[in-house]
Short mmCIF file of C-alpha atoms in Angstrom, two decimals:
data_model
loop_
_atom_site.label_atom_id
_atom_site.label_comp_id
_atom_site.label_asym_id
_atom_site.label_seq_id
_atom_site.Cartn_x
_atom_site.Cartn_y
_atom_site.Cartn_z
CA MET A 568 -0.64 -0.27 0.44
CA TYR A 569 2.70 2.46 1.09
CA ASN A 570 5.65 0.23 -0.41
CA ASP A 571 8.10 3.55 -0.24
CA LEU A 572 8.30 6.09 2.80
CA PHE A 573 11.05 8.60 1.18
CA THR A 574 14.31 8.42 -0.94
CA ILE A 575 17.13 10.46 0.09
CA GLY A 576 19.76 10.14 -3.13
CA PRO A 577 20.32 6.62 -3.09
CA PHE A 578 19.05 5.70 0.33
CA THR A 579 15.17 4.87 0.02
CA ALA A 580 13.37 3.85 3.60
CA HIS A 581 10.58 0.96 2.52
CA THR A 582 7.78 0.13 4.94
CA TYR A 583 8.59 -3.14 5.03
CA GLY A 584 11.80 -2.50 6.83
CA LEU A 585 10.52 0.35 9.40
CA PHE A 586 8.30 -2.51 10.48
CA TYR A 587 10.85 -4.95 10.13
CA VAL A 588 13.47 -2.76 12.53
CA ILE A 589 10.28 -1.98 14.56
CA GLY A 590 9.19 -5.54 15.19
CA ILE A 591 12.93 -6.56 16.24
CA ILE A 592 13.31 -3.73 18.79
CA SER A 593 10.12 -4.40 20.67
CA ALA A 594 11.32 -8.25 20.50
CA PHE A 595 13.83 -6.45 22.66
CA PHE A 596 13.01 -4.85 25.08
CA VAL A 597 9.43 -7.46 25.04
CA THR A 598 12.36 -10.38 26.09
CA GLU A 599 13.90 -7.64 29.00
CA LYS A 600 11.34 -6.99 30.65
CA ARG A 601 9.79 -10.84 30.61
CA GLY A 602 13.24 -12.36 31.60
CA LYS A 603 13.84 -9.36 34.46
CA LYS A 604 9.78 -11.02 35.05
CA LEU A 605 11.14 -14.68 35.26
CA GLY A 606 14.29 -14.15 37.13
CA ILE A 607 16.19 -14.86 34.19
CA ASP A 608 20.10 -13.24 33.67
CA ILE A 609 19.68 -10.99 31.42
CA SER A 610 22.85 -9.60 31.44
CA HIS A 611 24.08 -11.35 27.75
CA LEU A 612 20.60 -11.06 26.42
CA GLU A 613 22.28 -7.56 23.65
CA PRO A 614 24.93 -9.43 22.75
CA MET A 615 23.01 -12.67 21.72
CA ALA A 616 20.09 -10.58 20.46
CA ILE A 617 22.43 -9.71 17.49
CA PHE A 618 23.86 -12.87 16.94
CA PHE A 619 20.60 -14.15 16.50
CA VAL A 620 19.30 -11.19 14.56
CA ILE A 621 22.43 -11.98 12.15
CA THR A 622 22.24 -14.97 11.75
CA GLY A 623 18.28 -14.61 11.58
CA PHE A 624 18.96 -12.51 8.17
CA ILE A 625 22.07 -15.22 7.17
CA GLY A 626 19.21 -18.17 7.14
CA ALA A 627 16.92 -15.94 5.60
CA LYS A 628 18.35 -14.81 2.58
CA LEU A 629 19.58 -19.03 2.49
CA LEU A 630 15.87 -19.95 2.29
CA TYR A 631 15.18 -17.26 0.48
CA CYS A 632 18.12 -18.83 -2.48
CA ILE A 633 18.28 -21.93 -2.13
CA THR A 634 14.13 -21.92 -3.10
CA ARG A 635 14.99 -19.90 -5.97
CA PHE A 636 18.41 -21.79 -7.27
CA GLN A 637 17.77 -21.46 -10.44
CA GLU A 638 17.55 -17.62 -10.10
CA VAL A 639 20.24 -16.85 -8.19
CA LEU A 640 22.12 -18.70 -11.16
CA GLN A 641 21.18 -16.96 -13.34
CA ASP A 642 21.66 -13.66 -11.88
CA PRO A 643 23.88 -14.07 -8.61
CA ALA A 644 23.27 -10.62 -7.57
CA ILE A 645 20.47 -11.52 -5.44
CA LEU A 646 23.03 -12.93 -3.06
CA PHE A 647 23.84 -8.96 -2.63
CA ASP A 648 19.65 -7.71 -2.48
CA LEU A 649 19.10 -6.41 1.58
CA VAL A 650 16.07 -4.55 -0.66
CA SER A 651 14.01 -8.59 -1.35
CA GLY A 652 14.55 -12.11 -0.83
CA TRP A 653 13.61 -13.13 2.25
CA VAL A 654 12.20 -15.93 3.75
CA VAL A 655 10.91 -16.09 7.84
CA TYR A 656 10.81 -19.41 8.02
CA GLY A 657 14.49 -19.45 7.24
CA GLY A 658 14.92 -16.33 9.15
CA ILE A 659 13.43 -18.40 12.40
CA LEU A 660 16.10 -21.35 11.25
CA GLY A 661 19.04 -19.71 11.15
CA GLY A 662 18.56 -17.55 14.35
CA LEU A 663 17.85 -20.46 16.49
CA LEU A 664 20.82 -22.11 14.59
CA GLY A 665 22.90 -18.84 16.22
CA GLY A 666 20.70 -18.62 19.31
CA TYR A 667 21.74 -22.83 20.22
CA LEU A 668 26.13 -22.02 18.91
CA TYR A 669 25.54 -18.43 20.91
CA CYS A 670 23.87 -20.65 23.60
CA LYS A 671 26.86 -23.83 23.32
CA LYS A 672 30.20 -20.71 23.29
CA TYR A 673 28.74 -19.19 26.56
CA HIS A 674 27.93 -22.09 28.58
CA LEU A 675 23.90 -20.87 28.52
CA ASN A 676 20.76 -22.78 29.12
CA PHE A 677 19.63 -22.76 25.01
CA LEU A 678 16.05 -24.04 25.99
CA GLU A 679 15.93 -21.23 28.95
CA GLN A 680 17.08 -18.55 26.47
CA VAL A 681 13.96 -20.56 23.69
CA ASP A 682 11.05 -19.59 25.85
CA LEU A 683 12.06 -16.01 26.98
CA ILE A 684 12.79 -15.70 23.23
CA ILE A 685 10.23 -17.31 21.25
CA PRO A 686 7.26 -15.41 22.17
CA SER A 687 9.11 -12.17 20.75
CA VAL A 688 9.81 -13.42 17.86
CA ALA A 689 5.78 -13.46 17.40
CA LEU A 690 5.39 -10.05 17.86
CA ALA A 691 8.85 -9.26 15.20
CA GLN A 692 6.44 -12.14 13.06
CA GLY A 693 3.34 -9.82 13.56
CA PHE A 694 5.33 -6.39 12.77
CA GLY A 695 6.79 -7.55 9.66
CA ARG A 696 3.59 -9.43 8.46
CA LEU A 697 2.48 -5.20 8.67
CA GLY A 698 5.37 -4.90 6.30
CA CYS A 699 4.17 -7.37 4.25
CA PHE A 700 1.07 -5.65 3.75
CA PHE A 701 2.11 -2.43 2.90
CA ALA A 702 4.71 -3.32 0.34
CA GLY A 703 2.23 -5.33 -1.09
CA CYS A 704 4.16 -9.05 -1.33
CA CYS A 705 3.30 -11.90 0.47
CA TYR A 706 -0.23 -11.37 -1.24
CA GLY A 707 -2.70 -14.05 -1.66
CA VAL A 708 -4.58 -15.28 -4.82
CA GLU A 709 -7.97 -13.02 -6.42
CA THR A 710 -11.01 -12.47 -4.62
CA HIS A 711 -14.50 -11.14 -5.21
CA LEU A 712 -14.93 -11.21 -1.63
CA PRO A 713 -15.53 -7.77 0.32
CA ILE A 714 -12.60 -8.72 2.13
CA GLY A 715 -10.56 -8.31 -1.06
CA LEU A 716 -8.28 -5.75 -1.38
CA VAL A 717 -7.23 -3.67 -4.26
CA PHE A 718 -3.31 -2.80 -4.06
CA PRO A 719 -1.86 0.25 -6.16
CA GLU A 720 0.56 1.20 -8.20
CA GLY A 721 3.91 0.78 -6.95
CA SER A 722 3.58 -2.34 -5.20
CA LEU A 723 4.69 -5.86 -5.05
CA ALA A 724 1.00 -7.34 -5.54
CA PRO A 725 -0.60 -6.62 -9.30
CA ALA A 726 -2.49 -3.49 -9.01
CA GLY A 727 -6.40 -2.85 -9.49
CA ILE A 728 -6.70 -6.56 -8.39
CA PRO A 729 -8.92 -8.10 -5.56
CA LEU A 730 -6.76 -9.56 -3.36
CA PHE A 731 -7.18 -12.20 -0.08
CA PRO A 732 -5.27 -10.27 2.09
CA THR A 733 -3.40 -13.22 3.10
CA GLN A 734 -0.69 -10.91 5.23
CA LEU A 735 -2.57 -9.87 7.44
CA MET A 736 -4.47 -13.55 8.31
CA LYS A 737 -0.74 -15.97 8.46
#
């Protein structure tokens, strides 16, 4: 719906990215608050969160490249496109793997950390879905039900066709 927020020179701020950043920051603060409330040592939370995010991004890009392998072979520049080409399941798996490695290195209880963090991952994902909605990506099938939404030109969804808003339903 509103894919681009503003452009300054070669930099364009996208609504999708803004919502992901809001989601990550919100998830961090909710995790921190929950950790304190549950009496869990959160002194390691900041560096672990950074590690989770980095390995999550790597996992999201890697799974995208696996699912679009032929396209990547034809155009390897896709690997370095930071604006598009992410798969959330790869991000979750990459983040979990990164979290496991971090916990192993610093002798932390991985399951305790996952129990603390996972509800916040769901919160971050909710913001991410709003980002998808504003960008018009991850759209559903054509529908003529009253719930159908028509995305404008410039969205990632086809313009002028009423689509089921799966971004808000997943």
